[in-house]
mmCIF file of C-alpha atoms in Angstrom:
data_model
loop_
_atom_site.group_PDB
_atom_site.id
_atom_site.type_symbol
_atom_site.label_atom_id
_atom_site.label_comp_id
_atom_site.label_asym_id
_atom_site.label_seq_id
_atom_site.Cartn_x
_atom_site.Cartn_y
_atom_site.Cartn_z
ATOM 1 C CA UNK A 1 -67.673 70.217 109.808
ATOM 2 C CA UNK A 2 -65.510 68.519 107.575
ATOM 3 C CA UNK A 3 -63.607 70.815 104.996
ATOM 4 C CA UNK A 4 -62.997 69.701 101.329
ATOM 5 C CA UNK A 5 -60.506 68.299 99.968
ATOM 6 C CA UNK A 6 -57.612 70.776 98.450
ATOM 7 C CA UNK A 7 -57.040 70.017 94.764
ATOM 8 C CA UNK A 8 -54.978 72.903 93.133
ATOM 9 C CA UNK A 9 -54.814 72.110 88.958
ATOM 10 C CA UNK A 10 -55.293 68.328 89.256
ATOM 11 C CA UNK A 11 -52.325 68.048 92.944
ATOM 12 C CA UNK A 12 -54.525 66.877 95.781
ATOM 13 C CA UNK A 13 -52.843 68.524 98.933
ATOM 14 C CA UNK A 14 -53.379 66.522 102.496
ATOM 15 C CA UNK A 15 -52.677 69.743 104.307
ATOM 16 C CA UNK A 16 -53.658 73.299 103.915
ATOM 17 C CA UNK A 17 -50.723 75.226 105.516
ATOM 18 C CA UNK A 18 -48.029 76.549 102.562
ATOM 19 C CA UNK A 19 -44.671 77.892 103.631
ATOM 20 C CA UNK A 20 -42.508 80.020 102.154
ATOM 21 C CA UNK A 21 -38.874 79.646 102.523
ATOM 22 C CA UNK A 22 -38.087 83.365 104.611
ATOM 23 C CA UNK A 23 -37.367 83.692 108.313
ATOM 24 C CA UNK A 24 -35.645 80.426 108.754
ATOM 25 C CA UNK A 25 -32.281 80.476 110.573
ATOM 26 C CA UNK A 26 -30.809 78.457 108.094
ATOM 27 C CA UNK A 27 -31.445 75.850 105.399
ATOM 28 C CA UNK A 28 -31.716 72.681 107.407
ATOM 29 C CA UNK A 29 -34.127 74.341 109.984
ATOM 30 C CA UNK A 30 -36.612 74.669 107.362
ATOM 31 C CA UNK A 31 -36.136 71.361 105.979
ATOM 32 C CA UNK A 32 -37.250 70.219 109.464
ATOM 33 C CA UNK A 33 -40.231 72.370 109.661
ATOM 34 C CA UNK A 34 -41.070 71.180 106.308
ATOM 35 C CA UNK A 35 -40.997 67.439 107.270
ATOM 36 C CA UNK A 36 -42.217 68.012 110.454
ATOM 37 C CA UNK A 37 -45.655 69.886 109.241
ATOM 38 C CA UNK A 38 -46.265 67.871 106.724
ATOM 39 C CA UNK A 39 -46.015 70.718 104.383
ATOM 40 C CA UNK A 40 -46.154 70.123 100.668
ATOM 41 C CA UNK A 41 -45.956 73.069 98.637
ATOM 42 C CA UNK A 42 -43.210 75.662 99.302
ATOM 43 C CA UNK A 43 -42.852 79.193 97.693
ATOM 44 C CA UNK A 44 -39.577 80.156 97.663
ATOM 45 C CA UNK A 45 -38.035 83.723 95.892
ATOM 46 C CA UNK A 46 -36.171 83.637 93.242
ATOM 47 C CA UNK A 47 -32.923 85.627 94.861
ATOM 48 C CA UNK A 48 -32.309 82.602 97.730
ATOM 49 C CA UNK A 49 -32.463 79.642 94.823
ATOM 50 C CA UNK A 50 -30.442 78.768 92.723
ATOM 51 C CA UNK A 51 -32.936 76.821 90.309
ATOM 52 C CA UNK A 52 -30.322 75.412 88.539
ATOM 53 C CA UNK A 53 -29.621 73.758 91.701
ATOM 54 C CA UNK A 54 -25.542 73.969 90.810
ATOM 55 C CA UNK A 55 -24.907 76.126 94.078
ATOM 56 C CA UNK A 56 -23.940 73.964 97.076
ATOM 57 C CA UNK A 57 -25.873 76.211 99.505
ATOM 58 C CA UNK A 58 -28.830 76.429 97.526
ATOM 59 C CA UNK A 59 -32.488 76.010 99.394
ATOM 60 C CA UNK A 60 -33.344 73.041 96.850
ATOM 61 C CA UNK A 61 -30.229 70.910 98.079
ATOM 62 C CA UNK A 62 -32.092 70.287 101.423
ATOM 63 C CA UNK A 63 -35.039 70.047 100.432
ATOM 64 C CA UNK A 64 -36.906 66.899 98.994
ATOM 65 C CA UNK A 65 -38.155 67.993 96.052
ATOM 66 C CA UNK A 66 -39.525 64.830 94.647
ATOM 67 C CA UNK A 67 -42.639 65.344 97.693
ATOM 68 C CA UNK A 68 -43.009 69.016 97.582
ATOM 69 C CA UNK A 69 -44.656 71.866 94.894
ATOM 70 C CA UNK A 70 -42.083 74.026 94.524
ATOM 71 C CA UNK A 71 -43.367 77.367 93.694
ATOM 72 C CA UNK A 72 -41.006 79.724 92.963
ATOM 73 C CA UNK A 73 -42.264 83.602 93.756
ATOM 74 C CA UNK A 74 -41.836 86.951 91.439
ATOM 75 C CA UNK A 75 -40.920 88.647 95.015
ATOM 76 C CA UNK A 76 -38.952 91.914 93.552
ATOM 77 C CA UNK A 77 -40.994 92.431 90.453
ATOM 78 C CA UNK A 78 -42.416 95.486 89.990
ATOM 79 C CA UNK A 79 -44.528 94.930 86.628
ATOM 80 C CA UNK A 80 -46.055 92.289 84.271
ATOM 81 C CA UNK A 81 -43.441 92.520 81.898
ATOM 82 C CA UNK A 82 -40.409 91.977 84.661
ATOM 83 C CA UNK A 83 -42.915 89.067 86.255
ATOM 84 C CA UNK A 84 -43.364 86.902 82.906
ATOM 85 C CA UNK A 85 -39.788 87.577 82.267
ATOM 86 C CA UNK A 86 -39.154 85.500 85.496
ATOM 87 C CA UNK A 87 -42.012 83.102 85.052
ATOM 88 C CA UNK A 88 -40.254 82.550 81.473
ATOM 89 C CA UNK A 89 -36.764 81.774 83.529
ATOM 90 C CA UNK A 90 -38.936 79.588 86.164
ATOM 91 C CA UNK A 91 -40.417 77.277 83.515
ATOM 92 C CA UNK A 92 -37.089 77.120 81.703
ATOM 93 C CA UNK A 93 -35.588 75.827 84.876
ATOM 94 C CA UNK A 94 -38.201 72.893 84.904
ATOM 95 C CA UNK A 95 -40.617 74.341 87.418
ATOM 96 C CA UNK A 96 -44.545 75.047 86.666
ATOM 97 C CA UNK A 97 -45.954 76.358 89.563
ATOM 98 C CA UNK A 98 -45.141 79.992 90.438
ATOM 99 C CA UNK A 99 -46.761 82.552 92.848
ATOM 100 C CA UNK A 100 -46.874 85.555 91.482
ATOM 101 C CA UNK A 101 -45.839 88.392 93.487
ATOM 102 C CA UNK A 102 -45.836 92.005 92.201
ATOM 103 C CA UNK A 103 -45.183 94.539 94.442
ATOM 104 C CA UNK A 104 -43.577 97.979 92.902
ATOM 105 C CA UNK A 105 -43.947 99.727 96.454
ATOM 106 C CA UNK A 106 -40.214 97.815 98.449
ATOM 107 C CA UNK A 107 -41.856 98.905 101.682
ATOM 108 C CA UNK A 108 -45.581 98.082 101.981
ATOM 109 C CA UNK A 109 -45.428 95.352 99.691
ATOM 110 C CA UNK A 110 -48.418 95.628 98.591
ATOM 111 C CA UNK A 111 -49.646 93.434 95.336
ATOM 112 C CA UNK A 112 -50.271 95.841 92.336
ATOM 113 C CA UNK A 113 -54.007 94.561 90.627
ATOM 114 C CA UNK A 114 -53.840 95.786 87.166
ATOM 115 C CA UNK A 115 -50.112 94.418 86.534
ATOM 116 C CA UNK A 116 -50.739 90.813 88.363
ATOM 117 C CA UNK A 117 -53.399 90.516 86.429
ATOM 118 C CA UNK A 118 -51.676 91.550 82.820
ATOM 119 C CA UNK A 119 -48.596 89.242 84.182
ATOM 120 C CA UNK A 120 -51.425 86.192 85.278
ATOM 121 C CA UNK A 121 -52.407 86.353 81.573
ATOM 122 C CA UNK A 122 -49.447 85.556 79.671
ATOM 123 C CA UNK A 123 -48.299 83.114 82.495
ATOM 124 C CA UNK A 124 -51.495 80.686 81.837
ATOM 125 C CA UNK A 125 -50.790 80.495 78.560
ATOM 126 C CA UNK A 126 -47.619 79.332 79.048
ATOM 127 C CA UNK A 127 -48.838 76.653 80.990
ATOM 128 C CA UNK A 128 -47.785 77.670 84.437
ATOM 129 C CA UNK A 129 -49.521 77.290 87.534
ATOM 130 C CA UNK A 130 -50.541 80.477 88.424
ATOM 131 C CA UNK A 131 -51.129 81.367 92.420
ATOM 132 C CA UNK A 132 -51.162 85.514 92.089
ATOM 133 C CA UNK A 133 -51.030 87.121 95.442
ATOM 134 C CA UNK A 134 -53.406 89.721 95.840
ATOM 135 C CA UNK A 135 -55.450 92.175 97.979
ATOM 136 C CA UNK A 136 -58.400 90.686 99.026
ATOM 137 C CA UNK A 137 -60.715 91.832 95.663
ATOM 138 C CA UNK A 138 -63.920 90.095 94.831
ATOM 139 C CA UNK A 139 -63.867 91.371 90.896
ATOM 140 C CA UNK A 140 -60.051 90.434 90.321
ATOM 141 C CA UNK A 141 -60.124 86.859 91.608
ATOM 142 C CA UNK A 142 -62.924 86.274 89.591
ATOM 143 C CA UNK A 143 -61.532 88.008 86.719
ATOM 144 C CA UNK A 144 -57.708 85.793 87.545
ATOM 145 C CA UNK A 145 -59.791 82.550 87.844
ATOM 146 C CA UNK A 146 -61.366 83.092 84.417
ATOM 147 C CA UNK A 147 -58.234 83.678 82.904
ATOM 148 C CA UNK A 148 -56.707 80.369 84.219
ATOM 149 C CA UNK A 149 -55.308 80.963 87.476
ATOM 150 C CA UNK A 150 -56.414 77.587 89.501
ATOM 151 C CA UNK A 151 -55.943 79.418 93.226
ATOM 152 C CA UNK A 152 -55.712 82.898 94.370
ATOM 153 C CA UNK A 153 -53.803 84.057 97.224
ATOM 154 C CA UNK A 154 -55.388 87.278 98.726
ATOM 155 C CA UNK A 155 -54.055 88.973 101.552
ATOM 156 C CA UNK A 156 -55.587 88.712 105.253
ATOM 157 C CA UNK A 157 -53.534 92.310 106.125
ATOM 158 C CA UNK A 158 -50.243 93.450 104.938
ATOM 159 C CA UNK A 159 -47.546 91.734 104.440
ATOM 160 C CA UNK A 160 -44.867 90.708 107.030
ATOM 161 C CA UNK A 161 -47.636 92.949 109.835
ATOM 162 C CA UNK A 162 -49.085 89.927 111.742
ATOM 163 C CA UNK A 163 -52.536 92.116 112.598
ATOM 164 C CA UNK A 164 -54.347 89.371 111.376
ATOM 165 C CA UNK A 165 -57.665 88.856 109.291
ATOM 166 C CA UNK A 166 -58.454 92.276 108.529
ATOM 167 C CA UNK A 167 -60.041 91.859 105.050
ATOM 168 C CA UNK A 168 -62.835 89.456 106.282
ATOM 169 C CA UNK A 169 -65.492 90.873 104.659
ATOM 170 C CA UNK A 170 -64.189 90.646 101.519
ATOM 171 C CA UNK A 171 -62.883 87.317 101.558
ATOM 172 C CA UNK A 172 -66.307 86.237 102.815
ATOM 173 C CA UNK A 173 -67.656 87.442 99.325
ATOM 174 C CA UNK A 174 -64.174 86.105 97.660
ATOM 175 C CA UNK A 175 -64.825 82.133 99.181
ATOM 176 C CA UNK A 176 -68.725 82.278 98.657
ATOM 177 C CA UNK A 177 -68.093 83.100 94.626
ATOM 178 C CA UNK A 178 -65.247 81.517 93.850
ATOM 179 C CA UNK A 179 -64.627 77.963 92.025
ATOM 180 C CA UNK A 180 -61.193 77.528 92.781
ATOM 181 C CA UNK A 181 -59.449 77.503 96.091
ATOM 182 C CA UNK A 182 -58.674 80.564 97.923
ATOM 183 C CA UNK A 183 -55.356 80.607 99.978
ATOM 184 C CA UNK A 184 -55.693 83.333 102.481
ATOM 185 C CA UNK A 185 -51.702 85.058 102.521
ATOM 186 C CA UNK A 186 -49.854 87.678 104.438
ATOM 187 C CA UNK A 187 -50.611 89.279 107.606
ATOM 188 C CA UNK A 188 -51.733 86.956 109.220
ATOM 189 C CA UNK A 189 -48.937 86.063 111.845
ATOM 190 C CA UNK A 190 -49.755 82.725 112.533
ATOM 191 C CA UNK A 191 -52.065 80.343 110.622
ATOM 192 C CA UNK A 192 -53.933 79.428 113.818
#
């Protein structure tokens, strides 16, 4: 079976595998893992760039940013109003893709619904490109796609616990009535 192609607001993507910027050893091992996948969008959180790009160890230096999406992440926000506050600072920078993270619980990490979805809602009408990450809820992807948001991100399990596709079901029901594209994220240990 062939799969569609992946369009995300107009950007035609040859590959589906996304990588964010965490876990690397350094700067120029990702770099390599980025060229060497093929990868070409890349969320990265807000505390390791420098979006400015004035630091000389900043993430953007080694990467080449004229081929990739950079999407920088609200990773650390706890509400809509501290999440819009960074989109604001992401779009200032010259960036208009940004996945939006909000998490108030440090150690679960666990996306909060209501305030993603408050924080989605002013971030589409500032033209960003919106990819919220979310649990894996039927009624609020719909609900984020009708506002604007061109993807949504639900999670297979919890972050950072590699058990793997737990939410199934639901994302079953989440691909079958959806109109964008659905990016399954977190949990899942290895995109295989």
């Amino acid at each position: 079976m062939s799969q569609k192609e992946l369009v995300i607001n107009g950007r035609k993507f040859k590959t589906r595998l996304f990588i964010g910027t965490g876990k690397f050893a350094n700067n120029a091992l990702l770099a390599e893992a980025i060229k060497t996948c093929g990868i070409e969008l890349v969320t990265v959180a807000l505390k390791r760039v420098d979006l400015t790009k004035k630091q000389e160890d900043s993430i953007l230096k080694y990467l080449d940013i004229k081929d990739l999406v950079i999407a920088p992440n609200t990773s650390g926000a706890r509400n809509a109003e501290e999440a819009v506050r960074a989109g604001e600072y992401i779009l200032a920078a010259g960036f208009k893709w940004i996945k939006l993270e909000i998490h108030p619980d440090p150690y679960h990490l666990l996306p909060d619904p209501v305030e993603t979805y408050l924080a989605a809602e002013k971030l589409c009408k500032l033209g960003m490109t919106v990819l919220p990450y979310i649990n894996a809820d039927p009624v609020l992807c719909k609900r984020l796609e009708d506002c604007g948001c061109p993807a949504v991100m639900p999670l297979a399990a919890p972050i950072g616990t590699n058990q793997g596709l737990k939410t199934r079901s639901m994302l079953e029901i989440i691909i079958e009535k959806s109109n964008v594209p659905v990016i399954i994220d977190a949990g899942l240990g290895a995109p295989s």
